[in-house]
Structures are given as structure tokens and as C-alpha cells.
PDB file of C-alpha atoms in Angstrom:
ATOM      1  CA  UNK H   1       3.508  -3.373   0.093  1.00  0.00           C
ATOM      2  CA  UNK H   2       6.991  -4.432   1.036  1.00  0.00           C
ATOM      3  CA  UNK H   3       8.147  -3.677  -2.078  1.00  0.00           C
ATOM      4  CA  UNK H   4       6.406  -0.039  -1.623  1.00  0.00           C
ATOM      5  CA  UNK H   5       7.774   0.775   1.353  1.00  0.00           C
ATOM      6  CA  UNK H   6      11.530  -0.100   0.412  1.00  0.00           C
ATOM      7  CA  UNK H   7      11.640   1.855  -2.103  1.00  0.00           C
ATOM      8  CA  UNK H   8      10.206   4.689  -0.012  1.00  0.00           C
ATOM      9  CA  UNK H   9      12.592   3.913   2.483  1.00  0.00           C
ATOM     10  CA  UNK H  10      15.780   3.962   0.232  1.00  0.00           C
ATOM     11  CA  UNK H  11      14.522   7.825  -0.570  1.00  0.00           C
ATOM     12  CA  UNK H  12      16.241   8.443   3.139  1.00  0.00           C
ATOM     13  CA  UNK H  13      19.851   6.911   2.001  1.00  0.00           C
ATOM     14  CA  UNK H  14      20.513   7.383  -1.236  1.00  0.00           C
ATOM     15  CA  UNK H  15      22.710  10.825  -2.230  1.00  0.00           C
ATOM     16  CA  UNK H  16      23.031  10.140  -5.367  1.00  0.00           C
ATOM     17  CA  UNK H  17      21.004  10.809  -8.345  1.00  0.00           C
ATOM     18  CA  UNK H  18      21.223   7.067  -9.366  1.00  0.00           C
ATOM     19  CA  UNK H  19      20.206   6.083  -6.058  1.00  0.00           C
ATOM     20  CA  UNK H  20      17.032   8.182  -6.285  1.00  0.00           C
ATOM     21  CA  UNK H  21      16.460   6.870  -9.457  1.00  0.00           C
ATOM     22  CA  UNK H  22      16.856   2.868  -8.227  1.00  0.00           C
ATOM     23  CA  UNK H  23      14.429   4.087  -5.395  1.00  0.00           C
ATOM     24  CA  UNK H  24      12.268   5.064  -8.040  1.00  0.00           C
ATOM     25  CA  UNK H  25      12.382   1.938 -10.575  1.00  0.00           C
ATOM     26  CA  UNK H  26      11.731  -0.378  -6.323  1.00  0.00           C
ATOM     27  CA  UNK H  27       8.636   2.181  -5.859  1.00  0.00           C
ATOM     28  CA  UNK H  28       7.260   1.868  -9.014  1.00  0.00           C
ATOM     29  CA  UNK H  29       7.466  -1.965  -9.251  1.00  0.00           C
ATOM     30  CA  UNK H  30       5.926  -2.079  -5.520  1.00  0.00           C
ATOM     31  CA  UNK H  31       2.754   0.277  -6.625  1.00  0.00           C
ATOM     32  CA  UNK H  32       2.288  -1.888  -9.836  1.00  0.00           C
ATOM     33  CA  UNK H  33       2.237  -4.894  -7.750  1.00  0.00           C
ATOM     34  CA  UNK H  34       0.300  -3.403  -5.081  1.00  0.00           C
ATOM     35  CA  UNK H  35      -2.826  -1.320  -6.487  1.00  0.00           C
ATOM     36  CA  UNK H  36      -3.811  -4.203  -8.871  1.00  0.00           C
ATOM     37  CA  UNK H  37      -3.869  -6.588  -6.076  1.00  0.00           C
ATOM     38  CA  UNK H  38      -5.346  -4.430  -3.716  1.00  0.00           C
ATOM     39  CA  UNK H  39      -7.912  -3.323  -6.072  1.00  0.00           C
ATOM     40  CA  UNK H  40      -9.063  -7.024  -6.938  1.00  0.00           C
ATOM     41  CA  UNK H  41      -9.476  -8.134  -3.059  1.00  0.00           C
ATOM     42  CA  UNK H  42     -11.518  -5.440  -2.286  1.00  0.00           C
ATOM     43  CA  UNK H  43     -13.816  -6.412  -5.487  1.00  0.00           C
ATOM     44  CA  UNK H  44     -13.568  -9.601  -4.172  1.00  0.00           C
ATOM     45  CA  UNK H  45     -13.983  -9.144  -0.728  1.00  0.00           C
ATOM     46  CA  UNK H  46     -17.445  -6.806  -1.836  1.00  0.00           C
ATOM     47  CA  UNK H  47     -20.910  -8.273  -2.273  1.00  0.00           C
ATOM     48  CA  UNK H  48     -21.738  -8.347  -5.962  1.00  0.00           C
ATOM     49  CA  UNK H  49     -24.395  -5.597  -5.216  1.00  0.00           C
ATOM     50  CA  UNK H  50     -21.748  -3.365  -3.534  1.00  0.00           C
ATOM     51  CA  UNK H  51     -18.902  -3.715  -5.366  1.00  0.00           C
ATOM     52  CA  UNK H  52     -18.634   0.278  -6.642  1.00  0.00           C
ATOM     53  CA  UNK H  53     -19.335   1.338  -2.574  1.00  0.00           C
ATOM     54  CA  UNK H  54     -16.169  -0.796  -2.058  1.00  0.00           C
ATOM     55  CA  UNK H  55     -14.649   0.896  -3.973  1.00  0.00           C
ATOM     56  CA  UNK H  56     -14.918   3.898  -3.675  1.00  0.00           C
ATOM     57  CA  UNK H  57     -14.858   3.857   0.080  1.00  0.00           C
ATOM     58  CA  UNK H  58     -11.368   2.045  -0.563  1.00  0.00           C
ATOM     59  CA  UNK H  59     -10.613   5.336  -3.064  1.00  0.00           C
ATOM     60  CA  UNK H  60     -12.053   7.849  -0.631  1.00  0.00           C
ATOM     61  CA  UNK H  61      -9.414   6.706   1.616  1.00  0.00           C
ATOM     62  CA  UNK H  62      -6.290   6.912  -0.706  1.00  0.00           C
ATOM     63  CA  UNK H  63      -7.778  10.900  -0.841  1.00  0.00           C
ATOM     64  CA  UNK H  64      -7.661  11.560   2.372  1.00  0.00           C
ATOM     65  CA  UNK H  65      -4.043   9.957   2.429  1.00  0.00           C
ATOM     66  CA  UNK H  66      -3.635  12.404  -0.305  1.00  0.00           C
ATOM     67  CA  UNK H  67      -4.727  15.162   1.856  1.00  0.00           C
ATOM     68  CA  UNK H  68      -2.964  14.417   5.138  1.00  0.00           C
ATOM     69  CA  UNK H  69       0.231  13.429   3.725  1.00  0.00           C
ATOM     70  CA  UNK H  70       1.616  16.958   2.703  1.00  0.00           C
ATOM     71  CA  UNK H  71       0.393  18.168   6.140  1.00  0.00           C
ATOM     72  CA  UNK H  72       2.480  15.338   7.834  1.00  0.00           C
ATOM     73  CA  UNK H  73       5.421  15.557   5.724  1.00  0.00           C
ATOM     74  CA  UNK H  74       6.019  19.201   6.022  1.00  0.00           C
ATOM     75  CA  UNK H  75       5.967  18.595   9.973  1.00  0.00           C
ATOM     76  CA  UNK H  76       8.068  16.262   9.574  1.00  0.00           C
ATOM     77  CA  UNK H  77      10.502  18.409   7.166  1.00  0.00           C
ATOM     78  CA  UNK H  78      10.078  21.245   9.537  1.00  0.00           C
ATOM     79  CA  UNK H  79      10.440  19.694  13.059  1.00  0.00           C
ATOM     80  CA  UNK H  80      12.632  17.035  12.691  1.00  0.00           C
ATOM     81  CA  UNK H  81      14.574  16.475   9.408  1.00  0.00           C
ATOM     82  CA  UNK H  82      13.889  16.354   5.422  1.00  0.00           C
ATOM     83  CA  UNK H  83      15.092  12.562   5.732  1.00  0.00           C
ATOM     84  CA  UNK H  84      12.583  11.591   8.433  1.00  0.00           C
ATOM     85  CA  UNK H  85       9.680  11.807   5.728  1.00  0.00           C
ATOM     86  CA  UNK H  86      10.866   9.097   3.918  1.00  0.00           C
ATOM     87  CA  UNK H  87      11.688   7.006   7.103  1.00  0.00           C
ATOM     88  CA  UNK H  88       8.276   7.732   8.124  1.00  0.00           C
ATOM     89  CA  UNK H  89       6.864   6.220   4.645  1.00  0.00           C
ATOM     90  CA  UNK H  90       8.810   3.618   5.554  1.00  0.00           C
ATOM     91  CA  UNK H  91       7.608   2.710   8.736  1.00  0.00           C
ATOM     92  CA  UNK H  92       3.944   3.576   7.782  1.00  0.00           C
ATOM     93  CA  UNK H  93       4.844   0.789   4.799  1.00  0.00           C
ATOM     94  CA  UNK H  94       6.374  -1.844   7.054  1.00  0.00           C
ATOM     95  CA  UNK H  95       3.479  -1.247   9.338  1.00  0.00           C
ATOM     96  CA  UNK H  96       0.764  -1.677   6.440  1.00  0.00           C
ATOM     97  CA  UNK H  97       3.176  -5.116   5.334  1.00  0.00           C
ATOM     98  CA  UNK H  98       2.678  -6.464   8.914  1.00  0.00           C
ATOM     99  CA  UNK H  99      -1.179  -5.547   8.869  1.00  0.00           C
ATOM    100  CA  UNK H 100      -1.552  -7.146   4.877  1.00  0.00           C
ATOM    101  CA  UNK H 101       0.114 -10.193   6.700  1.00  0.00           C
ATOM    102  CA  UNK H 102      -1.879 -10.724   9.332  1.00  0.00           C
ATOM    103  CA  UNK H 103      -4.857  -9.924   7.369  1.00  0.00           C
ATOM    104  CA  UNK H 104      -3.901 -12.624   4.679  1.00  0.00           C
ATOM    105  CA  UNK H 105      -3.459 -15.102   7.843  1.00  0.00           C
ATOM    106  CA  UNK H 106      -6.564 -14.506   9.015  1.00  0.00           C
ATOM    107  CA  UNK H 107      -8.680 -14.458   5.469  1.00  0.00           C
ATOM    108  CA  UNK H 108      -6.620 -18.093   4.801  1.00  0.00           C
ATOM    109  CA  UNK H 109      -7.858 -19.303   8.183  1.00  0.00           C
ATOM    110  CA  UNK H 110     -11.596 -18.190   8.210  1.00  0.00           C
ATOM    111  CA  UNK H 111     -12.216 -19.251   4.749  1.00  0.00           C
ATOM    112  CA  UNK H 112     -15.043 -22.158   4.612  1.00  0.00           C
ATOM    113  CA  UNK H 113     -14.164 -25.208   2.728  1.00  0.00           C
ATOM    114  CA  UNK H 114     -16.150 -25.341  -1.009  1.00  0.00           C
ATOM    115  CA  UNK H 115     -19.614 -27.086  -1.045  1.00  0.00           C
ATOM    116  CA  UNK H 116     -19.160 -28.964  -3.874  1.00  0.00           C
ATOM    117  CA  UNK H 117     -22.633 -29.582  -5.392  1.00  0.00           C
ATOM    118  CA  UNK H 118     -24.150 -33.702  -6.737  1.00  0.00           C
ATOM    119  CA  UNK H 119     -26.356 -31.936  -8.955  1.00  0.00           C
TER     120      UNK H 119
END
């Protein structure tokens, strides 16, 4: 996600059409990295029996980002500045690394230990 967001981020610095370009090659890298993973810890995280409600709860939710986003960024555009869009992908990114962190923290530390079986 860190990756993600950075190269969200660098959308708000770069004036150049290489530096769009490098922002796109960091964004691209960060959602290969990111939807794979993401995508095997909720299958993970799911009961065997509701795997495909995990899922698609988890996809239902990148829709609705779908949806809101345009709403938010043209508020942003029009209220504030074209560059705060991609500042406020960037905090929204930094904020999701910090969650993912935690959450990882947490998983790691409630985790019971393997029974391992003398059968």
C-alpha cells in the first residue's frame, strides 16, 4: 500500500511528462503488489464455506470506492486545487499503510501456536 500511495502522491509534484510517467511505473508496481496480496488474506482470512461472500463483500467495497471517488475528487478539484486530489490519495494511502500495519501487528499477535498432532 505504501508503494500505492507514493506513487499517487508523486501525481501532486511531478510537471513533467516523465515524472507522470515514473508516478505511473511506482503505481503500477504498488497495485501489482497490493491486490494479489490483499486478495489472498481475505481468502485466507474467510471460512472455507464463505470464501466467495469474502470476496465479494471485499469487491463490493472497491465499487463503492469507485463510485465515491469521482464525487470526492471533483470537490476537491473544484474547492481547493487540481493538486490536492492526488495529496488526498496520498494521505488516504498512508492512512490505509498505517491501518495494514497495525492490522498485520495484531493478526501476528493473536495467532494461536500450531497443534501439532501424535497421530
Amino acid at each position: 500500500m505504501l508503494t500505492y500511495a507514493l506513487g499517487v502522491g508523486s501525481f501532486a509534484l511531478m510537471k513533467s511528462f516523465w515524472g507522470f510517467w515514473t508516478g505511473m511505473v511506482v503505481m503500477t508496481f504498488g497495485e501489482l503488489i497490493l491486490i494479489p496480496t490483499v486478495s489472498k488474506y481475505i481468502a485466507d482470512l474467510a471460512p472455507a464455506d464463505m470464501r466467495g461472500r469474502y470476496m465479494s463483500f471485499y469487491w463490493f467495497a472497491w465499487g463503492i470506492a469507485r463510485a465515491i471517488a469521482p464525487l470526492a475528487g471533483g470537490a476537491l478539484n473544484d474547492n481547493v486545487s487540481p493538486r490536492s486530489i492526488w495529496i488526498g490519495g496520498l494521505i488516504i494511502g498512508l492512512t490505509s499503510t498505517l491501518g495494514l500495519l497495525l492490522l498485520s501487528s495484531r493478526t501476528r499477535t493473536s495467532q494461536p501456536e500450531p497443534v501439532i498432532s501424535s497421530d
